[in-house]
Structure formats: structure tokens, C-alpha cells
Tab-separated table of C-alpha atoms and ligand atoms in Angstrom:
chain	number	residue	atom	x	y	z
A	1	MET	CA	-24.207	-171.256	29.377
A	2	GLU	CA	-22.159	-173.996	31.049
A	3	LYS	CA	-20.793	-173.502	34.530
A	4	ASN	CA	-17.053	-173.786	34.888
A	5	THR	CA	-16.381	-176.096	37.819
A	6	CYS	CA	-12.740	-176.925	37.287
A	7	HIS	CA	-9.489	-175.299	38.251
A	8	ALA	CA	-6.833	-176.513	35.857
A	9	SER	CA	-4.330	-174.103	34.453
A	10	VAL	CA	-4.074	-174.017	30.713
A	11	THR	CA	-1.184	-173.529	28.363
A	12	THR	CA	-1.952	-171.120	25.576
A	13	ASN	CA	0.025	-170.383	22.533
A	14	ARG	CA	0.898	-166.697	22.953
A	15	SER	CA	1.257	-165.910	19.275
A	16	ALA	CA	-2.091	-167.604	18.722
A	17	LEU	CA	-3.665	-165.211	21.206
A	18	GLN	CA	-2.796	-162.503	18.716
A	19	VAL	CA	-4.512	-164.548	16.032
A	20	LEU	CA	-7.652	-164.497	18.184
A	21	SER	CA	-7.612	-160.732	18.544
A	22	SER	CA	-10.259	-158.838	16.642
A	23	GLU	CA	-7.779	-157.339	14.124
A	24	ASN	CA	-6.786	-160.767	12.887
A	25	CYS	CA	-9.931	-162.823	12.876
A	26	ASP	CA	-13.676	-162.509	13.047
A	27	ILE	CA	-14.114	-163.565	16.685
A	28	GLU	CA	-15.969	-160.822	18.490
A	29	ILE	CA	-14.698	-160.136	21.988
A	30	LEU	CA	-17.489	-158.682	24.099
A	31	GLU	CA	-17.201	-155.620	26.287
A	32	LYS	CA	-16.852	-156.359	29.996
A	33	GLY	CA	-20.216	-157.221	31.545
A	34	LYS	CA	-21.870	-158.179	28.238
A	35	THR	CA	-23.118	-161.744	27.968
A	36	ILE	CA	-23.444	-164.166	25.089
A	37	ASN	CA	-27.228	-163.766	25.382
A	38	ASP	CA	-26.849	-159.990	24.936
A	39	PHE	CA	-24.824	-160.715	21.800
A	40	LEU	CA	-27.502	-163.048	20.453
A	41	ASP	CA	-30.320	-160.593	21.216
A	42	ASN	CA	-28.415	-157.837	19.420
A	43	LYS	CA	-27.834	-160.008	16.362
A	44	ILE	CA	-31.553	-160.747	16.144
A	45	LYS	CA	-32.410	-157.064	16.621
A	46	GLU	CA	-29.905	-156.061	13.939
A	47	ARG	CA	-31.411	-158.586	11.572
A	48	GLY	CA	-34.905	-157.312	12.282
A	49	SER	CA	-33.856	-153.754	11.460
A	50	THR	CA	-32.033	-154.668	8.245
A	51	GLY	CA	-34.582	-157.223	7.039
A	52	ASN	CA	-31.973	-160.002	7.115
A	53	ASP	CA	-33.775	-163.257	7.839
A	54	LEU	CA	-30.951	-165.722	7.188
A	55	PRO	CA	-30.113	-168.355	9.796
A	56	PHE	CA	-26.999	-167.929	11.934
A	57	TYR	CA	-25.054	-169.607	14.679
A	58	VAL	CA	-23.717	-167.999	17.790
A	59	ALA	CA	-20.430	-169.842	18.338
A	60	ASN	CA	-19.789	-169.424	22.044
A	61	LEU	CA	-16.053	-170.022	22.328
A	62	ASP	CA	-16.203	-169.662	26.123
A	63	VAL	CA	-17.661	-173.177	26.060
A	64	VAL	CA	-14.685	-174.516	24.095
A	65	PHE	CA	-12.339	-172.945	26.650
A	66	LYS	CA	-14.296	-174.417	29.585
A	67	ARG	CA	-14.337	-177.871	28.023
A	68	HIS	CA	-10.570	-177.622	27.585
A	69	LEU	CA	-10.124	-176.726	31.260
A	70	LEU	CA	-12.374	-179.615	32.253
A	71	TRP	CA	-10.290	-181.986	30.150
A	72	LEU	CA	-7.017	-180.757	31.663
A	73	THR	CA	-8.452	-181.203	35.138
A	74	HIS	CA	-9.703	-184.735	34.637
A	75	LEU	CA	-7.432	-186.235	31.988
A	76	PRO	CA	-4.106	-184.487	32.579
A	77	ARG	CA	-2.033	-187.201	30.898
A	78	VAL	CA	-3.996	-187.090	27.653
A	79	LYS	CA	-3.116	-184.462	25.006
A	80	THR	CA	-6.009	-183.510	22.774
A	81	PHE	CA	-6.030	-183.438	18.962
A	82	PHE	CA	-9.370	-181.916	17.967
A	83	ALA	CA	-11.206	-183.884	15.246
A	84	VAL	CA	-11.663	-181.223	12.558
A	85	LYS	CA	-14.371	-183.309	10.843
A	86	CYS	CA	-16.671	-182.512	13.738
A	87	ASN	CA	-16.667	-178.750	13.207
A	88	ASN	CA	-14.382	-177.171	10.639
A	89	SER	CA	-15.160	-173.531	11.339
A	90	PRO	CA	-12.018	-171.366	11.347
A	91	ALA	CA	-12.976	-169.751	14.665
A	92	VAL	CA	-13.044	-173.119	16.458
A	93	ILE	CA	-9.721	-174.124	14.947
A	94	GLN	CA	-8.194	-170.767	15.882
A	95	MET	CA	-9.532	-171.017	19.429
A	96	LEU	CA	-8.118	-174.503	19.893
A	97	ARG	CA	-4.853	-173.453	18.326
A	98	ALA	CA	-4.657	-170.706	20.936
A	99	LEU	CA	-5.168	-173.397	23.581
A	100	ASP	CA	-2.256	-175.302	22.051
A	101	THR	CA	-4.180	-178.467	21.169
A	102	GLY	CA	-3.303	-180.626	18.201
A	103	PHE	CA	-5.634	-181.487	15.312
A	104	ASP	CA	-6.931	-184.729	13.848
A	105	CYS	CA	-7.359	-184.228	10.107
A	106	ALA	CA	-8.973	-186.855	7.891
A	107	SER	CA	-8.144	-185.556	4.403
A	108	LYS	CA	-5.978	-183.249	2.350
A	109	GLY	CA	-8.695	-180.587	2.604
A	110	GLU	CA	-8.754	-180.696	6.395
A	111	ILE	CA	-4.940	-180.607	6.537
A	112	GLN	CA	-4.931	-177.673	4.103
A	113	MET	CA	-7.460	-175.827	6.215
A	114	ALA	CA	-5.564	-176.382	9.468
A	115	LEU	CA	-2.252	-175.323	7.897
A	116	SER	CA	-3.849	-172.232	6.346
A	117	LEU	CA	-4.960	-171.191	9.849
A	118	GLY	CA	-1.409	-171.413	11.159
A	119	VAL	CA	-1.458	-174.918	12.665
A	120	THR	CA	2.039	-176.385	12.377
A	121	PRO	CA	2.435	-179.848	10.772
A	122	ASP	CA	3.809	-181.379	13.970
A	123	LYS	CA	0.437	-180.629	15.599
A	124	ILE	CA	-1.488	-182.698	13.053
A	125	ILE	CA	-2.297	-186.392	12.954
A	126	TYR	CA	-3.625	-187.587	9.608
A	127	ALA	CA	-6.131	-189.917	11.268
A	128	HIS	CA	-7.705	-191.793	8.388
A	129	THR	CA	-6.793	-195.409	7.777
A	130	THR	CA	-7.725	-195.476	4.089
A	131	LYS	CA	-6.206	-192.468	2.377
A	132	PRO	CA	-6.179	-191.386	-1.274
A	133	ARG	CA	-2.626	-191.537	-2.646
A	134	THR	CA	-2.675	-187.847	-3.570
A	135	HIS	CA	-3.577	-186.974	0.005
A	136	ILE	CA	-0.662	-189.013	1.357
A	137	LYS	CA	1.651	-187.178	-1.054
A	138	TYR	CA	0.210	-183.863	0.088
A	139	ALA	CA	0.824	-184.761	3.732
A	140	ARG	CA	4.432	-185.658	2.961
A	141	ALA	CA	5.018	-182.464	0.967
A	142	HIS	CA	3.705	-180.392	3.884
A	143	GLY	CA	5.559	-182.155	6.680
A	144	VAL	CA	2.579	-183.981	8.157
A	145	ASN	CA	4.294	-187.172	9.225
A	146	LEU	CA	2.010	-188.795	11.779
A	147	MET	CA	-0.708	-190.982	10.247
A	148	THR	CA	-2.865	-194.004	10.977
A	149	PHE	CA	-3.350	-197.259	9.063
A	150	ASP	CA	-5.145	-200.549	9.598
A	151	ASN	CA	-4.321	-202.759	6.601
A	152	GLU	CA	-1.511	-204.062	4.416
A	153	ILE	CA	-2.415	-202.231	1.227
A	154	GLU	CA	-2.290	-198.945	3.104
A	155	LEU	CA	1.189	-199.875	4.316
A	156	GLN	CA	2.264	-200.428	0.721
A	157	LYS	CA	0.848	-197.045	-0.319
A	158	ILE	CA	2.566	-195.316	2.578
A	159	SER	CA	5.888	-196.995	1.800
A	160	GLN	CA	5.605	-195.670	-1.744
A	161	TYR	CA	4.375	-192.138	-1.044
A	162	HIS	CA	5.532	-191.318	2.498
A	163	PRO	CA	8.120	-193.887	3.587
A	164	LYS	CA	9.389	-191.798	6.508
A	165	ALA	CA	5.932	-191.380	8.060
A	166	LYS	CA	5.444	-192.190	11.735
A	167	LEU	CA	2.681	-194.757	11.795
A	168	VAL	CA	-0.084	-195.417	14.278
A	169	LEU	CA	-1.827	-198.767	13.983
A	170	ARG	CA	-5.570	-198.407	14.497
A	171	ILE	CA	-7.135	-201.439	16.077
A	172	ALA	CA	-10.796	-202.452	16.037
A	173	VAL	CA	-12.359	-202.335	19.489
A	174	ASP	CA	-15.752	-203.008	21.038
A	175	ASP	CA	-18.044	-200.097	20.098
A	176	SER	CA	-21.341	-201.740	21.037
A	177	LYS	CA	-21.994	-199.153	23.785
A	178	SER	CA	-21.719	-196.171	21.450
A	179	LEU	CA	-24.434	-194.298	19.596
A	180	LEU	CA	-22.420	-194.098	16.398
A	181	ARG	CA	-20.348	-197.196	15.713
A	182	LEU	CA	-17.173	-197.043	13.606
A	183	ASN	CA	-15.389	-200.341	14.013
A	184	ALA	CA	-17.108	-202.251	11.232
A	185	LYS	CA	-15.415	-199.816	8.872
A	186	PHE	CA	-12.074	-199.042	10.538
A	187	GLY	CA	-9.502	-200.808	12.672
A	188	ALA	CA	-7.443	-203.980	12.360
A	189	ARG	CA	-8.676	-207.066	14.196
A	190	LEU	CA	-6.320	-208.247	16.911
A	191	ASP	CA	-5.737	-211.561	15.113
A	192	THR	CA	-4.321	-209.684	12.081
A	193	ILE	CA	-1.864	-207.507	14.010
A	194	GLU	CA	1.156	-209.781	13.909
A	195	ARG	CA	1.002	-210.065	10.147
A	196	LEU	CA	0.622	-206.288	9.770
A	197	LEU	CA	3.635	-205.681	11.981
A	198	GLU	CA	5.686	-208.160	9.967
A	199	ARG	CA	4.648	-206.447	6.746
A	200	ALA	CA	5.640	-203.035	8.147
A	201	GLU	CA	8.992	-204.436	9.241
A	202	HIS	CA	9.538	-205.856	5.788
A	203	LEU	CA	8.743	-202.480	4.201
A	204	ASP	CA	11.040	-200.743	6.711
A	205	LEU	CA	8.180	-198.591	8.020
A	206	ASP	CA	8.225	-196.957	11.427
A	207	ILE	CA	5.255	-197.904	13.580
A	208	ILE	CA	5.324	-195.792	16.730
A	209	GLY	CA	1.917	-196.316	18.302
A	210	VAL	CA	-1.621	-197.635	18.487
A	211	SER	CA	-4.957	-195.881	18.144
A	212	PHE	CA	-8.602	-196.850	18.548
A	213	HIS	CA	-12.027	-195.247	18.550
A	214	VAL	CA	-14.719	-196.659	20.838
A	215	GLY	CA	-17.443	-195.030	18.691
A	216	SER	CA	-18.960	-191.574	18.903
A	217	GLY	CA	-21.279	-190.817	21.814
A	218	CYS	CA	-19.878	-193.629	23.964
A	219	THR	CA	-22.146	-194.423	26.910
A	220	ASP	CA	-20.025	-196.942	28.811
A	221	SER	CA	-16.555	-196.169	30.129
A	222	SER	CA	-15.622	-199.858	30.292
A	223	ALA	CA	-15.223	-199.719	26.479
A	224	PHE	CA	-12.147	-197.530	27.051
A	225	LYS	CA	-10.716	-199.874	29.670
A	226	GLN	CA	-10.989	-202.877	27.357
A	227	ALA	CA	-9.580	-200.924	24.395
A	228	ILE	CA	-6.603	-199.674	26.435
A	229	SER	CA	-5.922	-203.244	27.536
A	230	ASP	CA	-6.122	-204.398	23.869
A	231	ALA	CA	-3.690	-201.643	22.912
A	232	ARG	CA	-1.244	-202.871	25.587
A	233	HIS	CA	-1.314	-206.288	23.962
A	234	VAL	CA	-0.378	-204.732	20.590
A	235	PHE	CA	2.378	-202.654	22.218
A	236	ASP	CA	3.889	-205.788	23.753
A	237	LEU	CA	3.849	-207.604	20.434
A	238	ALA	CA	5.336	-204.633	18.552
A	239	ASP	CA	7.966	-204.033	21.255
A	240	SER	CA	9.008	-207.675	21.033
A	241	MET	CA	9.496	-207.255	17.269
A	242	GLY	CA	11.761	-204.248	17.750
A	243	PHE	CA	9.400	-201.339	17.044
A	244	GLN	CA	9.970	-198.300	19.284
A	245	MET	CA	6.392	-197.894	20.492
A	246	ARG	CA	5.768	-194.532	22.157
A	247	LEU	CA	2.272	-193.216	21.376
A	248	LEU	CA	-1.202	-194.321	22.448
A	249	ASP	CA	-4.148	-192.532	20.826
A	250	ILE	CA	-7.448	-193.194	22.621
A	251	GLY	CA	-9.582	-191.568	19.869
A	252	GLY	CA	-12.868	-189.741	20.419
A	253	GLY	CA	-16.276	-190.706	21.782
A	254	PHE	CA	-16.615	-188.156	24.598
A	255	SER	CA	-19.793	-186.164	25.114
A	256	LEU	CA	-21.534	-184.265	27.881
A	257	THR	CA	-24.990	-184.002	26.357
A	258	GLY	CA	-28.030	-186.306	26.075
A	259	ASN	CA	-27.415	-189.798	27.488
A	260	CYS	CA	-23.804	-188.954	28.233
A	261	LYS	CA	-24.558	-186.015	30.532
A	262	ALA	CA	-22.541	-186.059	33.745
A	263	ILE	CA	-20.557	-189.193	32.935
A	264	PHE	CA	-17.394	-187.475	31.716
A	265	THR	CA	-15.805	-187.589	35.163
A	266	GLU	CA	-16.651	-191.278	35.455
A	267	PHE	CA	-15.093	-191.844	32.006
A	268	ALA	CA	-11.991	-189.942	33.086
A	269	GLU	CA	-11.643	-192.042	36.238
A	270	THR	CA	-11.895	-195.289	34.273
A	271	ILE	CA	-9.453	-194.082	31.616
A	272	ASN	CA	-6.935	-192.811	34.173
A	273	GLY	CA	-7.165	-196.117	36.045
A	274	ALA	CA	-6.624	-198.129	32.861
A	275	LEU	CA	-3.742	-195.903	31.759
A	276	ASP	CA	-2.057	-196.268	35.149
A	277	GLU	CA	-2.501	-200.043	34.977
A	278	PHE	CA	-1.438	-200.642	31.361
A	279	PHE	CA	0.636	-197.542	30.521
A	280	PRO	CA	1.994	-196.182	33.835
A	281	PRO	CA	3.333	-192.604	33.756
A	282	ASP	CA	6.975	-193.722	33.777
A	283	CYS	CA	6.574	-196.076	30.766
A	284	GLY	CA	7.548	-193.328	28.333
A	285	VAL	CA	4.416	-193.624	26.229
A	286	GLU	CA	2.748	-190.368	25.229
A	287	ILE	CA	-1.062	-190.453	25.446
A	288	MET	CA	-3.304	-188.492	23.086
A	289	ALA	CA	-6.994	-188.402	22.121
A	290	GLU	CA	-9.039	-187.098	19.191
A	291	PRO	CA	-12.139	-185.553	20.785
A	292	GLY	CA	-14.543	-183.852	18.385
A	293	ARG	CA	-18.042	-183.691	19.841
A	294	TYR	CA	-16.672	-183.044	23.343
A	295	TYR	CA	-15.231	-179.635	22.511
A	296	VAL	CA	-17.947	-178.119	20.361
A	297	GLU	CA	-21.305	-179.825	20.891
A	298	SER	CA	-22.609	-177.175	23.305
A	299	ALA	CA	-20.718	-174.223	21.863
A	300	PHE	CA	-23.079	-173.485	18.966
A	301	THR	CA	-26.635	-172.176	19.193
A	302	LEU	CA	-28.549	-172.043	15.935
A	303	ALA	CA	-30.922	-169.120	15.347
A	304	THR	CA	-33.546	-169.762	12.689
A	305	CYS	CA	-36.350	-167.578	11.484
A	306	VAL	CA	-39.921	-168.428	10.507
A	307	ASN	CA	-40.155	-168.055	6.710
A	308	ALA	CA	-43.742	-169.089	6.243
A	309	LYS	CA	-46.799	-170.276	8.113
A	310	ARG	CA	-50.002	-172.169	7.440
A	311	VAL	CA	-52.911	-172.652	9.793
A	312	ASP	CA	-54.508	-176.062	9.339
A	313	THR	CA	-57.792	-177.078	10.852
A	314	ASP	CA	-58.900	-180.548	11.752
A	315	PRO	CA	-62.684	-180.589	12.292
A	316	MET	CA	-62.518	-184.114	13.761
A	317	ALA	CA	-60.175	-183.047	16.576
A	318	LYS	CA	-62.707	-180.466	17.753
A	319	HIS	CA	-65.439	-183.030	17.659
A	320	TYR	CA	-63.448	-185.426	19.884
A	321	ASN	CA	-62.580	-183.197	22.841
A	322	GLY	CA	-64.634	-180.102	22.263
A	323	GLU	CA	-61.843	-177.743	23.340
A	324	GLU	CA	-61.449	-174.368	21.705
A	325	ASN	CA	-58.431	-174.335	19.357
A	326	SER	CA	-57.846	-178.082	19.627
A	327	SER	CA	-58.774	-178.284	15.969
A	328	VAL	CA	-56.092	-175.808	14.903
A	329	LYS	CA	-52.677	-176.997	13.930
A	330	MET	CA	-49.969	-174.455	13.230
A	331	VAL	CA	-47.576	-175.330	10.455
A	332	TYR	CA	-44.316	-173.377	10.272
A	333	TYR	CA	-41.512	-173.396	7.711
A	334	ILE	CA	-38.175	-172.155	9.035
A	335	ASN	CA	-35.031	-171.146	7.176
A	336	ASP	CA	-32.807	-174.072	8.172
A	337	GLY	CA	-33.479	-177.782	8.254
A	338	VAL	CA	-32.249	-181.341	7.926
A	339	TYR	CA	-30.401	-180.650	4.682
A	340	GLY	CA	-28.660	-177.737	6.404
A	341	SER	CA	-27.582	-177.198	9.999
A	342	LEU	CA	-30.080	-179.699	11.392
A	343	ASN	CA	-28.761	-182.612	9.337
A	344	CYS	CA	-27.979	-184.346	12.638
A	345	LEU	CA	-31.652	-185.349	12.696
A	346	ILE	CA	-31.003	-187.774	9.860
A	347	ASN	CA	-27.215	-188.256	10.014
A	348	ASP	CA	-26.187	-188.435	13.638
A	349	PRO	CA	-27.528	-191.302	15.768
A	350	ALA	CA	-26.217	-189.426	18.808
A	351	HIS	CA	-28.464	-186.427	18.075
A	352	THR	CA	-31.800	-187.551	16.683
A	353	SER	CA	-34.083	-184.867	18.086
A	354	VAL	CA	-33.914	-181.157	18.781
A	355	THR	CA	-36.163	-178.930	20.829
A	356	PRO	CA	-36.231	-175.403	19.478
A	357	TYR	CA	-37.258	-172.604	21.821
A	358	LEU	CA	-38.692	-169.190	21.130
A	359	HIS	CA	-36.448	-166.171	21.193
A	360	LYS	CA	-39.319	-163.842	22.045
A	361	ALA	CA	-40.451	-163.639	25.665
A	362	VAL	CA	-43.478	-165.845	26.318
A	363	ASP	CA	-46.173	-164.995	28.811
A	364	GLY	CA	-47.137	-168.261	30.589
A	365	SER	CA	-50.825	-167.554	30.064
A	366	GLU	CA	-50.503	-167.395	26.253
A	367	GLN	CA	-52.557	-169.908	24.285
A	368	GLN	CA	-50.423	-172.843	23.098
A	369	TYR	CA	-51.047	-174.516	19.765
A	370	GLN	CA	-50.108	-177.885	18.477
A	371	SER	CA	-47.429	-177.094	15.923
A	372	VAL	CA	-45.255	-178.747	13.346
A	373	ILE	CA	-42.012	-177.196	12.157
A	374	TRP	CA	-40.600	-177.954	8.737
A	375	GLY	CA	-37.268	-177.027	7.187
A	376	PRO	CA	-37.165	-174.884	4.039
A	377	THR	CA	-36.481	-177.479	1.326
A	378	CYS	CA	-38.890	-179.249	-1.001
A	379	ASP	CA	-38.439	-182.630	0.683
A	380	SER	CA	-40.959	-183.906	3.233
A	381	LEU	CA	-38.124	-185.613	5.113
A	382	ASP	CA	-37.152	-182.084	6.087
A	383	LYS	CA	-39.197	-182.024	9.298
A	384	ILE	CA	-37.729	-180.601	12.508
A	385	ILE	CA	-40.370	-181.396	15.106
A	386	GLU	CA	-44.098	-182.206	15.330
A	387	ASN	CA	-46.678	-182.353	18.123
A	388	PHE	CA	-44.850	-179.353	19.484
A	389	TRP	CA	-46.972	-177.137	21.764
A	390	ILE	CA	-45.958	-173.481	21.561
A	391	PRO	CA	-47.633	-170.056	21.402
A	392	GLU	CA	-48.497	-168.789	17.950
A	393	LEU	CA	-45.528	-167.595	15.884
A	394	GLU	CA	-45.461	-165.063	13.070
A	395	VAL	CA	-43.295	-164.865	9.973
A	396	GLY	CA	-40.045	-163.210	11.106
A	397	ASP	CA	-40.070	-164.711	14.626
A	398	TRP	CA	-36.888	-166.475	15.692
A	399	LEU	CA	-36.413	-169.950	17.133
A	400	LEU	CA	-33.199	-171.070	18.823
A	401	VAL	CA	-31.649	-174.525	19.009
A	402	ASP	CA	-28.851	-175.243	21.508
A	403	ASP	CA	-26.098	-177.867	21.338
A	404	MET	CA	-25.617	-177.563	17.581
A	405	GLY	CA	-21.807	-177.521	17.393
A	406	ALA	CA	-21.019	-181.150	16.521
A	407	TYR	CA	-21.393	-182.662	13.045
A	408	SER	CA	-23.646	-179.828	11.868
A	409	ILE	CA	-21.810	-177.272	9.734
A	410	SER	CA	-19.297	-179.862	8.559
A	411	ILE	CA	-22.000	-182.110	7.081
A	412	LEU	CA	-24.661	-179.766	5.684
A	413	THR	CA	-25.585	-179.803	1.996
A	414	ASP	CA	-26.554	-177.207	-0.620
A	415	PHE	CA	-29.870	-178.895	-1.433
A	416	ASN	CA	-32.247	-176.337	-2.977
A	417	CYS	CA	-29.434	-173.759	-2.642
A	418	PHE	CA	-30.703	-172.287	0.597
A	419	GLU	CA	-28.083	-170.088	2.253
A	420	ARG	CA	-25.906	-171.688	4.920
A	421	ALA	CA	-26.184	-170.352	8.435
A	422	GLN	CA	-23.569	-167.681	9.044
A	423	ILE	CA	-21.257	-168.370	11.985
A	424	CYS	CA	-20.853	-165.540	14.527
A	425	PRO	CA	-18.005	-166.507	16.874
A	426	VAL	CA	-17.812	-164.740	20.211
A	427	LEU	CA	-15.826	-164.688	23.458
A	428	THR	CA	-16.782	-162.873	26.636
A	429	ALA	CA	-14.332	-160.355	28.056
A	430	GLU	CA	-13.887	-162.598	31.104
A	431	THR	CA	-12.698	-165.528	28.994
A	432	TRP	CA	-10.510	-163.258	26.898
A	433	TYR	CA	-8.773	-162.000	30.054
A	434	ALA	CA	-8.462	-165.557	31.358
A	435	LEU	CA	-6.826	-166.619	28.088
A	436	ASN	CA	-4.405	-163.733	28.266
A	437	ARG	CA	-3.411	-164.473	31.859
A	438	PHE	CA	-1.806	-167.791	30.908
B	501	PLP	C1	-10.734	-191.189	13.591
B	501	PLP	C2	-11.686	-190.358	14.370
B	501	PLP	N1	-11.212	-189.634	15.401
B	501	PLP	C3	-12.018	-188.835	16.130
B	501	PLP	C4	-13.360	-188.714	15.845
B	501	PLP	C5	-14.199	-187.793	16.691
B	501	PLP	O1	-15.093	-188.506	17.445
B	501	PLP	P1	-16.034	-187.784	18.521
B	501	PLP	O2	-16.690	-186.659	17.844
B	501	PLP	O3	-16.948	-188.841	18.982
B	501	PLP	O4	-15.134	-187.316	19.639
B	501	PLP	C6	-13.916	-189.481	14.800
B	501	PLP	C7	-15.345	-189.401	14.496
B	501	PLP	O5	-15.869	-189.998	13.595
B	501	PLP	C8	-13.054	-190.309	14.044
B	501	PLP	O6	-13.523	-191.036	13.011
């Protein structure tokens, strides 16, 4: 579990705290002294006794809370709107609602989901620059007024279907330092801005701000500095044309895992410096961001079970090094894979490998075997890891994978109709008390 090293106070939405209580939602609040690991062990025990071998996630909402505190400590000027696309589980949305964040929704379905969980329309930004007309109409009908755009045809659609919308112009920025690049697909080039602003003026549309996304899994904080400076340029142009510019949205891209470990504070310093330079606190511009990965990446641990096993032998391997067992390769088939929760292995350039670990206790002296682990489907692309040296597993043993909260459940498919991993959301008593104190 992550250590909480920050001391910010947090605003919670008191009525939402009731939503989090066990009568109103399926978040389990642990008894005092019980840990998330105890919860996970119990779930696996329960499954063993009932013969349930389906995969599940432990959604550790303490992590979401700690990430929120960390954000408030280091980026106090920047309000967060969680990117629902990253993890659309109701428990995460409810937790963040309790923490009084906003939500970035990219479609009618995501807006519907957020509204159905009690999020109010003023807490939603419809952050997709190319929207189906029916989705724009839906947003209007449900009071979702803040939305992004990056081209003239979108402006025309908005003027027809939601003329009173508050518009945020998404600009294309340098995303070359990010693991997942977005700016070839979204964002207006700076040399097209003037024309877009003129078009909006002509259509009597209300542009109130600028947004950008430096790419997901950003590894270089200078990308934010340059993008904030670019946004200033657009603000100046729009201000000079009479638009009342008052919102800067610095998008997503934040992560604390893999290559990005430990650089969040450096990112925050660069962003705060750039904001103070280009958008000083007294300039009247509200600053927001759309973090997805940041909040949830480390909150979910996947528990998968060995469905099947094959022991392969390679007579040549024995011949080469003469070691006992070197010729044996263990082949395991688990109940979740790249078409399910582990789709990041093929879909997410910021998460291209996972290292499962055994739930059962391992004695250091146990024989290790070269192993390969496959997912459950009929496709040979569905491989989790190979050349993996672990003690021998049996059918029914459990493997755990940490850091599975981002772009996992929201992307998985129904290929071969294997059951989706159930989500078991949990909060420790300590975090529950902390939430209630605010
Ligand atoms: C418009 C928009 N906002 C926010 C996000 C979330 O990005 P991240 O998960 O890197 O924080 C994305 C991700 O694709 C996005 O497209």
C-alpha cells in the first residue's frame, strides 16, 4: 500500500459521504485494525471454500484518497475533473464524488453514468472534441454545459444543438515526451486558432477557456510549461477579440508508476511555476485538470486463478546445461488475460508488462521453474508473461497483479465470453474516519 506523505486538508461532500456508507453502495468499510491485505486474503479464502474461481479486483479506495491529498498538497490551484474513461467503476466515481472532484466525461454514456451516481451537471466537462450530435443534445437536455472543441464543424454542430454551451478550445501541444500520444488526433494547431475564434464569434458562441493534453504517461514536465505558455497565447488572442476567457484546463498525463515514479512533485513544481508566470493567481482564471491514470492506477489489484496447467519438457535444454529440471517448462492458463483486465498489455503503451506474484506464501528454498502464463482465450496473443521463474503452481492457486486501475476495466472485451473480473471496493476504517473528519 502507498505511504501517505502529505498533509493537505480535503473538502468532502458531506451528502456524498452518506453515499459511500455501506447501506447505500457496495464499498466495504473494514473494521478498525483490518488491512486491505486481510480483505484480499479473506476473499481468496471465501472463494476457495465456495469453489468460486472467477477473477476479481480489490479496489483499494484508500489509494484514491491519498492521491487526492497528494494533489491538493502539490497542485493547490488546480481543481481535478477525473477522466471517467480511465476507470468507470461506480465505486471510484462515488469515492471521487465524496472528495468533491469534478468529472471529465467523453460520451453520452459516461455522462449518463456520472449523473446516475449523483454527480451534478455543473461538475461535468464533456471533454471530447468530436461529439456525436445526439450526445450533444443529451448534454444540453441534462444541463451539461461545459464542453471542448477543436474545429469549425464542431462549432457549427454546437451552435445548432447546444448554442448556450460554455466552450473550451482544445489546442494541440507537444506530446513527444509521453508514452501515449494524443495530439495527432485532437487539438487545434496554433495557426488555426484565430480563424476558429472568428467563426465562434460569428456563430455567437461563448468560448470561456483553453484545454490541452500533453499525452498520457508524460515523462517530461517541460511539456506542461510549453503547453501553458501556448495556452496564454490563445488567451491573449481571445481576450483581444472580446471573449471572456476564464478557464484553463491542463488535461491529464500524470502518473506515479513505471518511468514516472517519483516525478510528480517535479511536475507540480514546473506546473506551479508556469501557472504563476502565465496565469498568476490574481488573473481571475480558474485552473482545472483531467487526471485519469493518476487517481486509480495503483488502486486496483487483480486476483486471477490458475485454470489449467501443462508441463512441457524440452530434452535439448537438459542436454545443454545438465541441470535437473532445466528441461521442464511450466505452462499455466489463468482466468483473465489481454482480452480482459490485462488488455493494457496490448492497448496501453504506458503499461506494456505486468509481473504477477503468488498469493500463497513461498519458501525461498522452493524449486523455481521456468514458466509461461497465458490468458484464458483461444488467441495466442493472449500471453501474460514468459521466461517467468516461479515455484510450481497448481490449478486453483491465485496470482496477483498490482497497479491495474487505469485503462483496464474500461477497455476489456467479451471475447470468448469469459466472465469479467468482479470489482470489490474497500476502504480501511482509518480512511473512513479521515473522510468523516472533514
Ligand atoms: C481528453 C482527455 N482528458 C483526460 C485524459 C486522461 O489522461 P490520463 O489518464 O493520462 O490522466 C484523457 C486520456 O486519454 C483524455 O483523452
